[in-house]
Amino acid sequence: MITQALQVEPFDLVVFGGTGDLSYRKLYPALFRRQHEGQLSPGTRVIAVSRQRMSRQEFAVAVGDALKRFDPARASNPDALASFVDLLDYVIVDAGGDLGWADLKANLGDDPARVRAFYLATSPDLFGKIADRLSAHQLITSATRVIVEKPIGKDGASAAEINDALGAVFGENQIFRIDHYLGKETVQNLMALRFANALFEPLWNSGHIDHIQITVSESIGVESRAGYYDKSGALRDMVQNHLLQLLCLVAMEPPASLTADAVRDEKRKVLQSLLKIDASNASERTVRGQYRAGAAFGEAVRGYAEEVGDSESVTETFVALKLEIENWRWAGVPFYLRTGKRLPERISEIVVTFRKAPHALFAADAGRVHQTKLVIRLQPDEGIKLWLMIKEPGPGGFRLQHVSLDMSFSKAFGGHAPEAYERLLMDVIRGNATLFMRRDEVEAAWAFIDPIRQAWSDSKEPPRPYVAGSWGPSAAIALIERDGRTWVEDGEWA
Ligand code: BG6
């Protein structure tokens, strides 16, 4: 059973980019579900802000339509829908100009103790401009927080500019940088698994772990986001944030406490300990690919270049990396990361492979002794599996079998775990920044990513092609097989 969440105090959430895709697809459905679960207190308000000319009524209809699309089961209840729509308001504001700011100020009133959160679901170019105007119009109270979406910049320098602009008007403790992977239940479970069990932590080091794989594969292509994606690519869109954050949680030292700063200090140290990848080693440690026409779920799909309408595009839609963390715990343990679009399945998982048993006790005819593996699946079918060797039951010799101890979250707890944005939005209101990125973490992640980008662009080599619906370029398979290892396939989960 999933336990009832505690109510949060009433708040005003102001969403810049309030008529954008992220807002309709993720933010309003998340708030709707939290209200449905009784977590929002009476008096809470959600105020969308955008340049688009629209009345409150028209906006409410648009949100209702979005909820029916993205949460049809709950939205089929007219009372639930009506009570959520009651929370909504709409103010026309030009985020980069002067229009509407006085209206927004009047709308928000002047209670300094009321929690006020500004969600910047806009392009990062606007973050600084919005921050300046919030300050100029005296909209920032001591109970104000600001939430920013990735990407925080496109490299270290632009991230520092954005962070400076935000830091000029907000304290670091008021800035909530979202990486929605940190709000996923199984990601948080990594901390429980590591630090609430005596079993794993003593083995969580190079003495016992052979290697770790992190895979975040998607079957979708770039869909309607070609404009953004073609300037970003998989390294910036997925690795700089989601995959590196997963790596940090797997590899960090036990924090002194679960306070935001203690956890973020440990994550930052992991990023700072990564072996640098640059022109000297990028060809052995990185593979980038771009999908060509192929098939997804039995249907023919176009190649990336056709989808974005640029036959010369060298944007990568796939990345595989071999990383090393240069510290005492992880010296010599490779971390293989891969992510891509138009891969065969949507899977996010972390696989920890332990070292071989030190001595071959069993005769060859007992069967192959597989290495112990811990598989932490983030999506779909969230859960944890521990693969072990056991004796096949019955008489007639001693044969070994590879079997898994399974923990499926949906079977163990029933129902659906809350989505990442639900958890993260409520954490902002409570002022808990543990699952958000601190400035120095974002900048340390860019400091690792920038030399890889530089090496790729200096090499002048285009990304390697892969057929849509395959597991990426063959070079990605070679990257791990050169070390005598293989990518873990879905069979380890089924
Ligand atoms: C986003 C990326 O941050 O994460 C998208 O910009 C990607 O390109 C998405 O599709 C994946 O998130 P999830 O939660 O569906 O795995």
Short mmCIF file of C-alpha atoms and ligand atoms in Angstrom, two decimals:
data_model
loop_
_atom_site.label_atom_id
_atom_site.label_comp_id
_atom_site.label_asym_id
_atom_site.label_seq_id
_atom_site.Cartn_x
_atom_site.Cartn_y
_atom_site.Cartn_z
CA MET A 1 0.00 0.00 0.00
CA ILE A 2 1.30 3.46 -0.82
CA THR A 3 0.91 5.63 2.26
CA GLN A 4 -1.06 8.87 2.37
CA ALA A 5 1.06 11.97 1.80
CA LEU A 6 1.01 14.81 4.35
CA GLN A 7 -0.68 18.03 3.25
CA VAL A 8 1.60 20.88 2.30
CA GLU A 9 0.79 24.45 3.32
CA PRO A 10 -1.20 26.56 0.81
CA PHE A 11 1.01 28.09 -1.87
CA ASP A 12 1.00 30.10 -5.09
CA LEU A 13 2.74 28.37 -7.98
CA VAL A 14 3.39 30.72 -10.90
CA VAL A 15 4.24 28.86 -14.10
CA PHE A 16 6.14 30.85 -16.74
CA GLY A 17 5.63 29.01 -20.03
CA GLY A 18 2.26 28.07 -18.54
CA THR A 19 0.77 27.15 -21.93
CA GLY A 20 3.77 25.09 -23.04
CA ASP A 21 4.11 21.38 -23.60
CA LEU A 22 5.87 20.62 -20.30
CA SER A 23 3.16 22.40 -18.33
CA TYR A 24 0.23 20.61 -19.95
CA ARG A 25 1.97 17.24 -20.18
CA LYS A 26 3.70 17.04 -16.79
CA LEU A 27 3.09 19.92 -14.37
CA TYR A 28 -0.70 20.24 -14.32
CA PRO A 29 -1.26 16.47 -14.34
CA ALA A 30 1.20 16.16 -11.41
CA LEU A 31 -0.60 18.86 -9.41
CA PHE A 32 -3.96 17.34 -10.29
CA ARG A 33 -2.85 13.99 -8.89
CA ARG A 34 -1.49 15.59 -5.72
CA GLN A 35 -4.78 17.37 -5.22
CA HIS A 36 -6.64 14.15 -5.85
CA GLU A 37 -4.51 12.45 -3.16
CA GLY A 38 -5.44 15.23 -0.74
CA GLN A 39 -1.96 16.76 -0.51
CA LEU A 40 -2.87 20.31 -1.58
CA SER A 41 -4.42 22.50 1.11
CA PRO A 42 -7.44 24.70 0.46
CA GLY A 43 -6.36 28.11 -0.79
CA THR A 44 -3.59 26.77 -3.04
CA ARG A 45 -3.35 28.55 -6.41
CA VAL A 46 -1.70 27.68 -9.73
CA ILE A 47 -1.19 30.74 -11.89
CA ALA A 48 -0.14 30.22 -15.48
CA VAL A 49 1.75 33.06 -17.08
CA SER A 50 2.28 33.47 -20.79
CA ARG A 51 2.21 36.04 -23.59
CA GLN A 52 -0.60 34.18 -25.28
CA ARG A 53 -3.92 36.11 -25.24
CA MET A 54 -6.30 33.82 -23.41
CA SER A 55 -8.96 34.22 -20.72
CA ARG A 56 -8.91 32.33 -17.42
CA GLN A 57 -11.90 30.36 -18.70
CA GLU A 58 -10.15 29.38 -21.95
CA PHE A 59 -7.07 28.34 -20.01
CA ALA A 60 -9.16 26.21 -17.65
CA VAL A 61 -10.69 24.42 -20.65
CA ALA A 62 -7.22 23.80 -22.12
CA VAL A 63 -6.00 22.32 -18.81
CA GLY A 64 -9.14 20.16 -18.58
CA ASP A 65 -8.42 18.81 -22.08
CA ALA A 66 -4.80 18.10 -21.17
CA LEU A 67 -5.83 16.22 -18.02
CA LYS A 68 -8.32 14.13 -19.99
CA ARG A 69 -5.50 13.26 -22.36
CA PHE A 70 -2.73 12.59 -19.83
CA ASP A 71 -4.73 11.25 -16.89
CA PRO A 72 -7.98 10.00 -18.40
CA ALA A 73 -8.95 7.80 -15.45
CA ARG A 74 -8.94 10.55 -12.82
CA ALA A 75 -10.11 13.26 -15.21
CA SER A 76 -13.22 11.25 -16.06
CA ASN A 77 -14.53 12.31 -12.63
CA PRO A 78 -16.18 15.74 -13.26
CA ASP A 79 -16.01 16.74 -9.56
CA ALA A 80 -12.28 16.04 -9.37
CA LEU A 81 -11.72 18.03 -12.55
CA ALA A 82 -13.87 20.94 -11.37
CA SER A 83 -12.12 21.23 -8.02
CA PHE A 84 -8.70 21.30 -9.71
CA VAL A 85 -9.83 23.90 -12.24
CA ASP A 86 -10.87 26.08 -9.30
CA LEU A 87 -7.20 26.45 -8.33
CA LEU A 88 -6.21 27.85 -11.71
CA ASP A 89 -5.66 31.41 -12.79
CA TYR A 90 -4.11 32.94 -15.87
CA VAL A 91 -2.17 36.20 -16.29
CA ILE A 92 -0.83 37.57 -19.57
CA VAL A 93 2.81 38.53 -19.01
CA ASP A 94 5.62 39.12 -21.46
CA ALA A 95 8.48 37.32 -19.72
CA GLY A 96 11.11 39.24 -21.68
CA GLY A 97 9.28 42.61 -21.80
CA ASP A 98 7.21 44.89 -19.58
CA LEU A 99 3.68 43.75 -20.28
CA GLY A 100 1.64 42.26 -17.44
CA TRP A 101 4.08 42.40 -14.51
CA ALA A 102 1.93 44.83 -12.54
CA ASP A 103 -1.07 42.51 -13.07
CA LEU A 104 0.96 39.59 -11.77
CA LYS A 105 2.01 41.57 -8.71
CA ALA A 106 -1.61 42.54 -7.98
CA ASN A 107 -2.70 38.95 -8.44
CA LEU A 108 -0.10 37.61 -5.97
CA GLY A 109 -0.87 40.09 -3.21
CA ASP A 110 1.62 40.91 -0.48
CA ASP A 111 1.57 38.23 2.19
CA PRO A 112 5.31 37.75 2.83
CA ALA A 113 4.82 34.44 4.66
CA ARG A 114 2.87 32.69 1.91
CA VAL A 115 4.98 30.23 -0.09
CA ARG A 116 5.42 31.48 -3.63
CA ALA A 117 7.14 29.37 -6.27
CA PHE A 118 8.06 30.57 -9.75
CA TYR A 119 8.43 27.68 -12.20
CA LEU A 120 10.45 28.75 -15.25
CA ALA A 121 9.21 26.25 -17.84
CA THR A 122 10.70 28.40 -20.59
CA SER A 123 13.77 28.44 -22.77
CA PRO A 124 16.90 29.02 -20.63
CA ASP A 125 17.58 32.29 -22.53
CA LEU A 126 14.70 33.75 -20.55
CA PHE A 127 15.83 32.64 -17.09
CA GLY A 128 17.98 35.72 -16.48
CA LYS A 129 15.41 38.14 -17.91
CA ILE A 130 12.62 36.70 -15.79
CA ALA A 131 14.79 36.76 -12.66
CA ASP A 132 15.60 40.45 -13.25
CA ARG A 133 11.97 41.38 -13.69
CA LEU A 134 10.84 39.39 -10.66
CA SER A 135 13.30 41.39 -8.65
CA ALA A 136 12.54 44.75 -10.28
CA HIS A 137 8.82 44.31 -9.61
CA GLN A 138 9.53 43.25 -6.02
CA LEU A 139 7.92 39.89 -6.45
CA ILE A 140 10.58 38.00 -4.49
CA THR A 141 9.71 37.51 -0.83
CA SER A 142 11.65 35.48 1.72
CA ALA A 143 9.19 32.61 1.16
CA THR A 144 9.84 32.61 -2.59
CA ARG A 145 11.53 29.82 -4.52
CA VAL A 146 12.39 29.54 -8.18
CA ILE A 147 12.36 26.27 -10.13
CA VAL A 148 14.35 25.89 -13.31
CA GLU A 149 14.27 23.10 -15.84
CA LYS A 150 17.23 21.60 -17.58
CA PRO A 151 19.10 22.34 -19.73
CA ILE A 152 20.95 24.79 -17.50
CA GLY A 153 22.97 26.20 -20.38
CA LYS A 154 24.63 24.41 -23.27
CA ASP A 155 28.10 24.30 -21.73
CA GLY A 156 29.95 25.33 -18.58
CA ALA A 157 30.22 29.00 -19.57
CA SER A 158 26.53 29.46 -20.39
CA ALA A 159 25.52 27.53 -17.26
CA ALA A 160 27.65 29.89 -15.16
CA GLU A 161 25.93 32.89 -16.79
CA ILE A 162 22.49 31.52 -15.99
CA ASN A 163 23.55 30.67 -12.45
CA ASP A 164 24.97 34.18 -12.00
CA ALA A 165 21.74 35.74 -13.23
CA LEU A 166 19.65 33.62 -10.86
CA GLY A 167 22.12 34.08 -8.03
CA ALA A 168 21.96 37.86 -8.40
CA VAL A 169 18.37 37.90 -7.13
CA PHE A 170 17.84 34.56 -5.34
CA GLY A 171 19.79 32.87 -2.58
CA GLU A 172 21.15 29.41 -3.56
CA ASN A 173 18.67 27.88 -1.07
CA GLN A 174 15.81 29.46 -3.04
CA ILE A 175 16.91 27.95 -6.38
CA PHE A 176 15.54 24.49 -7.27
CA ARG A 177 17.21 23.04 -10.39
CA ILE A 178 15.10 20.13 -11.54
CA ASP A 179 16.43 16.88 -12.88
CA HIS A 180 13.26 14.85 -13.01
CA TYR A 181 15.20 11.57 -12.82
CA LEU A 182 15.94 12.37 -9.18
CA GLY A 183 12.20 12.33 -8.47
CA LYS A 184 11.72 8.81 -9.80
CA GLU A 185 10.89 6.40 -7.00
CA THR A 186 13.52 3.80 -7.88
CA VAL A 187 16.22 6.44 -8.07
CA GLN A 188 15.44 7.46 -4.52
CA ASN A 189 15.36 3.81 -3.66
CA LEU A 190 19.00 3.57 -4.59
CA MET A 191 19.79 5.47 -1.41
CA ALA A 192 17.56 3.18 0.65
CA LEU A 193 19.11 0.11 -0.94
CA ARG A 194 22.66 1.28 -0.32
CA PHE A 195 22.35 2.93 3.06
CA ALA A 196 19.48 1.13 4.83
CA ASN A 197 20.85 -2.39 4.28
CA ALA A 198 23.98 -3.80 5.82
CA LEU A 199 24.36 -6.25 2.92
CA PHE A 200 25.51 -4.10 0.03
CA GLU A 201 27.68 -1.28 1.35
CA PRO A 202 30.63 -3.48 2.44
CA LEU A 203 30.73 -4.93 -1.09
CA TRP A 204 30.16 -1.60 -2.87
CA ASN A 205 33.72 -1.04 -4.07
CA SER A 206 36.42 -2.16 -6.48
CA GLY A 207 37.29 -5.16 -4.32
CA HIS A 208 33.92 -6.77 -5.08
CA ILE A 209 32.35 -5.02 -8.06
CA ASP A 210 33.54 -5.89 -11.55
CA HIS A 211 31.73 -3.09 -13.41
CA ILE A 212 28.51 -1.07 -13.51
CA GLN A 213 26.24 -0.38 -16.48
CA ILE A 214 23.70 2.41 -16.73
CA THR A 215 21.27 2.28 -19.64
CA VAL A 216 18.56 4.82 -20.43
CA SER A 217 17.06 3.77 -23.74
CA GLU A 218 14.07 5.28 -25.45
CA SER A 219 12.07 3.92 -28.36
CA ILE A 220 10.70 7.32 -29.36
CA GLY A 221 12.47 9.62 -31.82
CA VAL A 222 12.73 13.39 -31.44
CA GLU A 223 8.99 13.88 -32.00
CA SER A 224 8.00 17.58 -32.02
CA ARG A 225 11.22 18.75 -30.34
CA ALA A 226 13.51 18.78 -33.38
CA GLY A 227 14.31 22.50 -32.97
CA TYR A 228 15.59 22.04 -29.42
CA TYR A 229 17.08 18.58 -29.87
CA ASP A 230 19.13 19.32 -32.95
CA LYS A 231 21.03 21.99 -30.98
CA SER A 232 21.40 19.74 -27.99
CA GLY A 233 22.01 16.07 -28.81
CA ALA A 234 22.01 13.11 -26.44
CA LEU A 235 25.17 14.11 -24.56
CA ARG A 236 23.65 17.39 -23.38
CA ASP A 237 20.03 16.27 -23.28
CA MET A 238 20.51 13.06 -21.27
CA VAL A 239 24.10 12.38 -20.16
CA GLN A 240 25.03 15.76 -18.64
CA ASN A 241 22.09 15.52 -16.28
CA HIS A 242 20.09 12.29 -15.95
CA LEU A 243 22.82 9.69 -16.50
CA LEU A 244 25.46 11.55 -14.50
CA GLN A 245 22.99 12.02 -11.65
CA LEU A 246 22.32 8.27 -11.62
CA LEU A 247 26.05 7.65 -11.64
CA CYS A 248 26.47 10.00 -8.67
CA LEU A 249 23.85 8.21 -6.59
CA VAL A 250 25.37 4.82 -7.35
CA ALA A 251 28.95 5.88 -6.73
CA MET A 252 28.85 8.54 -4.00
CA GLU A 253 30.20 7.99 -0.49
CA PRO A 254 27.60 7.67 2.28
CA PRO A 255 26.64 11.27 3.09
CA ALA A 256 26.97 12.51 6.67
CA SER A 257 23.19 13.07 6.72
CA LEU A 258 20.31 13.32 4.28
CA THR A 259 20.34 17.11 4.28
CA ALA A 260 20.46 18.69 0.84
CA ASP A 261 24.02 19.94 1.19
CA ALA A 262 25.45 16.73 2.62
CA VAL A 263 24.04 14.66 -0.27
CA ARG A 264 25.03 17.22 -2.89
CA ASP A 265 28.57 17.49 -1.53
CA GLU A 266 29.04 13.76 -2.09
CA LYS A 267 27.54 13.85 -5.58
CA ARG A 268 29.80 16.72 -6.58
CA LYS A 269 32.88 14.80 -5.43
CA VAL A 270 31.96 11.94 -7.79
CA LEU A 271 31.70 14.34 -10.74
CA GLN A 272 35.02 15.90 -9.83
CA SER A 273 36.69 12.48 -9.63
CA LEU A 274 35.74 11.38 -13.15
CA LEU A 275 38.69 10.59 -15.38
CA LYS A 276 38.79 13.38 -17.96
CA ILE A 277 37.76 12.41 -21.48
CA ASP A 278 39.21 14.61 -24.19
CA ALA A 279 40.88 14.32 -27.60
CA SER A 280 43.54 12.01 -26.11
CA ASN A 281 41.12 9.21 -25.20
CA ALA A 282 37.67 10.03 -26.66
CA SER A 283 37.98 7.47 -29.44
CA GLU A 284 38.46 4.60 -26.93
CA ARG A 285 35.96 5.84 -24.37
CA THR A 286 33.07 7.34 -26.33
CA VAL A 287 30.76 6.33 -29.17
CA ARG A 288 28.15 8.62 -30.66
CA GLY A 289 25.52 7.58 -33.13
CA GLN A 290 22.61 8.91 -35.13
CA TYR A 291 19.64 6.82 -36.21
CA ARG A 292 18.84 6.10 -39.81
CA ALA A 293 15.47 4.97 -41.15
CA GLY A 294 14.32 1.69 -39.65
CA ALA A 295 11.42 0.25 -37.71
CA ALA A 296 9.87 0.96 -34.34
CA PHE A 297 7.21 -1.39 -33.03
CA GLY A 298 6.87 -2.94 -36.49
CA GLU A 299 6.32 0.39 -38.25
CA ALA A 300 8.72 2.05 -40.66
CA VAL A 301 10.19 5.24 -39.20
CA ARG A 302 12.28 8.00 -40.77
CA GLY A 303 15.91 8.64 -40.04
CA TYR A 304 16.91 11.49 -37.71
CA ALA A 305 18.26 13.77 -40.45
CA GLU A 306 14.99 13.49 -42.36
CA GLU A 307 12.98 14.12 -39.20
CA VAL A 308 14.82 17.35 -38.46
CA GLY A 309 14.94 18.30 -42.15
CA ASP A 310 18.73 18.65 -42.29
CA SER A 311 20.67 16.01 -44.19
CA GLU A 312 23.95 17.48 -42.86
CA SER A 313 22.99 17.29 -39.16
CA VAL A 314 25.76 15.79 -37.01
CA THR A 315 23.71 15.79 -33.83
CA GLU A 316 24.06 12.55 -31.88
CA THR A 317 20.94 10.62 -30.87
CA PHE A 318 22.97 7.89 -29.14
CA VAL A 319 25.92 7.98 -26.76
CA ALA A 320 27.91 5.20 -25.11
CA LEU A 321 30.70 6.02 -22.66
CA LYS A 322 33.24 4.15 -20.61
CA LEU A 323 33.93 6.15 -17.46
CA GLU A 324 36.33 5.72 -14.57
CA ILE A 325 36.03 7.32 -11.16
CA GLU A 326 39.46 8.09 -9.83
CA ASN A 327 39.10 7.56 -6.11
CA TRP A 328 39.83 4.85 -3.55
CA ARG A 329 36.45 3.17 -3.76
CA TRP A 330 36.22 2.85 -7.54
CA ALA A 331 39.77 2.72 -8.91
CA GLY A 332 39.80 0.35 -11.89
CA VAL A 333 36.02 -0.24 -12.02
CA PRO A 334 34.57 0.77 -15.39
CA PHE A 335 31.16 2.43 -15.57
CA TYR A 336 29.55 1.88 -18.96
CA LEU A 337 26.77 4.35 -19.78
CA ARG A 338 24.53 4.36 -22.83
CA THR A 339 21.48 6.28 -23.90
CA GLY A 340 19.71 6.82 -27.17
CA LYS A 341 16.53 7.47 -29.05
CA ARG A 342 14.90 4.96 -31.42
CA LEU A 343 16.35 1.98 -29.57
CA PRO A 344 14.31 -1.23 -29.36
CA GLU A 345 12.71 -0.52 -25.97
CA ARG A 346 12.17 2.09 -23.29
CA ILE A 347 14.28 0.88 -20.42
CA SER A 348 16.16 2.68 -17.67
CA GLU A 349 18.26 0.49 -15.47
CA ILE A 350 21.43 0.21 -13.48
CA VAL A 351 23.23 -3.12 -13.40
CA VAL A 352 25.91 -3.81 -10.83
CA THR A 353 27.98 -6.87 -11.76
CA PHE A 354 30.00 -8.35 -8.93
CA ARG A 355 33.35 -10.04 -9.40
CA LYS A 356 33.66 -13.73 -10.20
CA ALA A 357 33.73 -16.16 -7.31
CA PRO A 358 37.44 -16.44 -6.45
CA HIS A 359 37.74 -20.20 -6.85
CA ALA A 360 36.12 -22.58 -9.39
CA LEU A 361 34.81 -25.24 -7.01
CA PHE A 362 32.22 -26.86 -9.27
CA ALA A 363 32.98 -29.33 -12.05
CA ALA A 364 32.57 -28.09 -15.63
CA ASP A 365 29.43 -30.19 -16.15
CA ALA A 366 27.69 -28.32 -13.28
CA GLY A 367 27.18 -25.49 -15.78
CA ARG A 368 28.48 -21.98 -16.16
CA VAL A 369 28.89 -19.93 -13.00
CA HIS A 370 27.48 -16.47 -13.78
CA GLN A 371 28.63 -13.42 -11.89
CA THR A 372 26.22 -12.08 -9.27
CA LYS A 373 24.25 -9.13 -10.65
CA LEU A 374 22.08 -6.55 -9.00
CA VAL A 375 19.64 -5.00 -11.47
CA ILE A 376 17.88 -1.82 -10.42
CA ARG A 377 15.10 -1.05 -12.88
CA LEU A 378 13.81 2.51 -12.99
CA GLN A 379 11.26 2.03 -15.73
CA PRO A 380 9.15 0.30 -16.82
CA ASP A 381 8.25 -2.36 -14.17
CA GLU A 382 10.17 -0.59 -11.41
CA GLY A 383 11.93 -3.01 -9.15
CA ILE A 384 15.11 -4.72 -8.08
CA LYS A 385 16.48 -8.15 -9.00
CA LEU A 386 19.43 -9.93 -7.53
CA TRP A 387 20.78 -12.68 -9.81
CA LEU A 388 22.41 -15.56 -7.97
CA MET A 389 23.60 -19.11 -8.67
CA ILE A 390 21.71 -21.95 -6.99
CA LYS A 391 21.68 -25.72 -7.27
CA GLU A 392 19.06 -27.06 -9.64
CA PRO A 393 16.65 -29.02 -7.43
CA GLY A 394 16.50 -32.80 -7.61
CA PRO A 395 18.83 -35.78 -7.64
CA GLY A 396 21.17 -36.82 -10.45
CA GLY A 397 24.27 -34.73 -10.10
CA PHE A 398 25.04 -31.18 -9.17
CA ARG A 399 23.88 -28.65 -11.72
CA LEU A 400 23.90 -24.93 -11.18
CA GLN A 401 21.22 -22.48 -12.25
CA HIS A 402 21.17 -18.71 -12.56
CA VAL A 403 18.01 -17.37 -10.87
CA SER A 404 16.80 -14.03 -9.59
CA LEU A 405 15.38 -12.78 -6.31
CA ASP A 406 12.73 -10.35 -7.47
CA MET A 407 11.18 -7.26 -5.98
CA SER A 408 8.59 -5.65 -8.19
CA PHE A 409 7.42 -2.37 -6.66
CA SER A 410 3.97 -2.58 -8.18
CA LYS A 411 3.47 -6.10 -6.80
CA ALA A 412 4.89 -5.22 -3.38
CA PHE A 413 3.10 -1.92 -2.90
CA GLY A 414 0.18 -2.08 -5.32
CA GLY A 415 -1.00 0.88 -7.37
CA HIS A 416 1.25 3.31 -9.15
CA ALA A 417 4.09 5.16 -7.56
CA PRO A 418 3.78 8.95 -7.84
CA GLU A 419 5.43 10.44 -10.89
CA ALA A 420 8.68 12.34 -10.52
CA TYR A 421 7.15 15.81 -10.90
CA GLU A 422 4.60 15.13 -8.15
CA ARG A 423 7.31 14.42 -5.62
CA LEU A 424 9.58 17.22 -6.79
CA LEU A 425 6.89 19.93 -6.80
CA MET A 426 5.87 19.04 -3.25
CA ASP A 427 9.54 19.09 -2.16
CA VAL A 428 9.86 22.65 -3.54
CA ILE A 429 6.88 23.78 -1.50
CA ARG A 430 8.33 22.16 1.61
CA GLY A 431 11.69 23.78 0.84
CA ASN A 432 13.53 20.45 0.66
CA ALA A 433 16.30 20.71 -1.95
CA THR A 434 17.87 17.25 -1.51
CA LEU A 435 16.60 16.01 -4.89
CA PHE A 436 17.63 19.15 -6.78
CA MET A 437 20.98 20.09 -8.24
CA ARG A 438 23.20 22.66 -6.63
CA ARG A 439 25.09 25.17 -8.75
CA ASP A 440 28.48 23.52 -8.28
CA GLU A 441 27.10 20.10 -9.28
CA VAL A 442 25.71 21.43 -12.55
CA GLU A 443 28.97 23.17 -13.30
CA ALA A 444 31.04 20.08 -12.40
CA ALA A 445 28.89 18.02 -14.77
CA TRP A 446 29.55 20.49 -17.58
CA ALA A 447 33.26 20.52 -16.78
CA PHE A 448 33.26 16.79 -17.53
CA ILE A 449 31.03 17.03 -20.64
CA ASP A 450 32.62 20.06 -22.37
CA PRO A 451 35.94 18.37 -23.30
CA ILE A 452 34.04 15.42 -24.79
CA ARG A 453 32.06 17.76 -27.02
CA GLN A 454 35.24 19.58 -27.94
CA ALA A 455 36.99 16.31 -28.84
CA TRP A 456 34.05 15.27 -31.02
CA SER A 457 33.89 18.55 -32.83
CA ASP A 458 37.69 18.65 -33.36
CA SER A 459 37.72 15.11 -34.75
CA LYS A 460 35.37 16.18 -37.58
CA GLU A 461 34.03 12.63 -37.65
CA PRO A 462 30.25 12.40 -38.00
CA PRO A 463 28.24 10.26 -35.58
CA ARG A 464 28.10 6.58 -36.51
CA PRO A 465 24.85 5.49 -38.14
CA TYR A 466 22.55 2.93 -36.54
CA VAL A 467 19.29 1.54 -37.77
CA ALA A 468 16.24 2.82 -35.87
CA GLY A 469 15.05 -0.02 -33.65
CA SER A 470 18.56 -1.42 -33.03
CA TRP A 471 20.77 -1.08 -29.92
CA GLY A 472 22.95 1.64 -31.45
CA PRO A 473 26.10 1.53 -33.59
CA SER A 474 28.19 -1.64 -33.52
CA ALA A 475 31.03 0.45 -32.09
CA ALA A 476 29.01 0.69 -28.85
CA ILE A 477 29.06 -3.08 -28.59
CA ALA A 478 32.78 -3.10 -29.33
CA LEU A 479 33.34 -0.45 -26.60
CA ILE A 480 32.37 -2.91 -23.88
CA GLU A 481 33.36 -6.18 -25.61
CA ARG A 482 36.96 -4.99 -25.95
CA ASP A 483 37.05 -5.35 -22.16
CA GLY A 484 35.64 -8.90 -22.28
CA ARG A 485 32.19 -7.78 -21.08
CA THR A 486 28.78 -7.39 -22.73
CA TRP A 487 25.81 -5.06 -22.37
CA VAL A 488 23.16 -6.67 -20.22
CA GLU A 489 20.15 -7.57 -22.34
CA ASP A 490 16.53 -7.59 -21.35
CA GLY A 491 16.73 -11.33 -20.65
CA GLU A 492 18.30 -10.46 -17.29
CA TRP A 493 15.04 -8.81 -16.34
CA ALA A 494 12.37 -11.01 -17.87
C1 BG6 B 1 14.09 14.65 -20.89
C2 BG6 B 1 14.76 14.71 -22.25
O1 BG6 B 1 14.85 15.33 -19.94
O2 BG6 B 1 13.96 13.29 -20.51
C3 BG6 B 1 13.98 13.92 -23.28
O3 BG6 B 1 14.86 16.07 -22.65
C4 BG6 B 1 13.73 12.52 -22.79
O4 BG6 B 1 14.66 13.91 -24.53
C5 BG6 B 1 13.16 12.52 -21.38
O5 BG6 B 1 12.82 11.91 -23.69
C6 BG6 B 1 13.09 11.10 -20.82
O6 BG6 B 1 12.41 11.12 -19.59
P1 BG6 B 1 11.62 9.84 -19.07
O7 BG6 B 1 11.14 10.24 -17.72
O8 BG6 B 1 10.51 9.60 -20.06
O9 BG6 B 1 12.61 8.73 -19.06
#
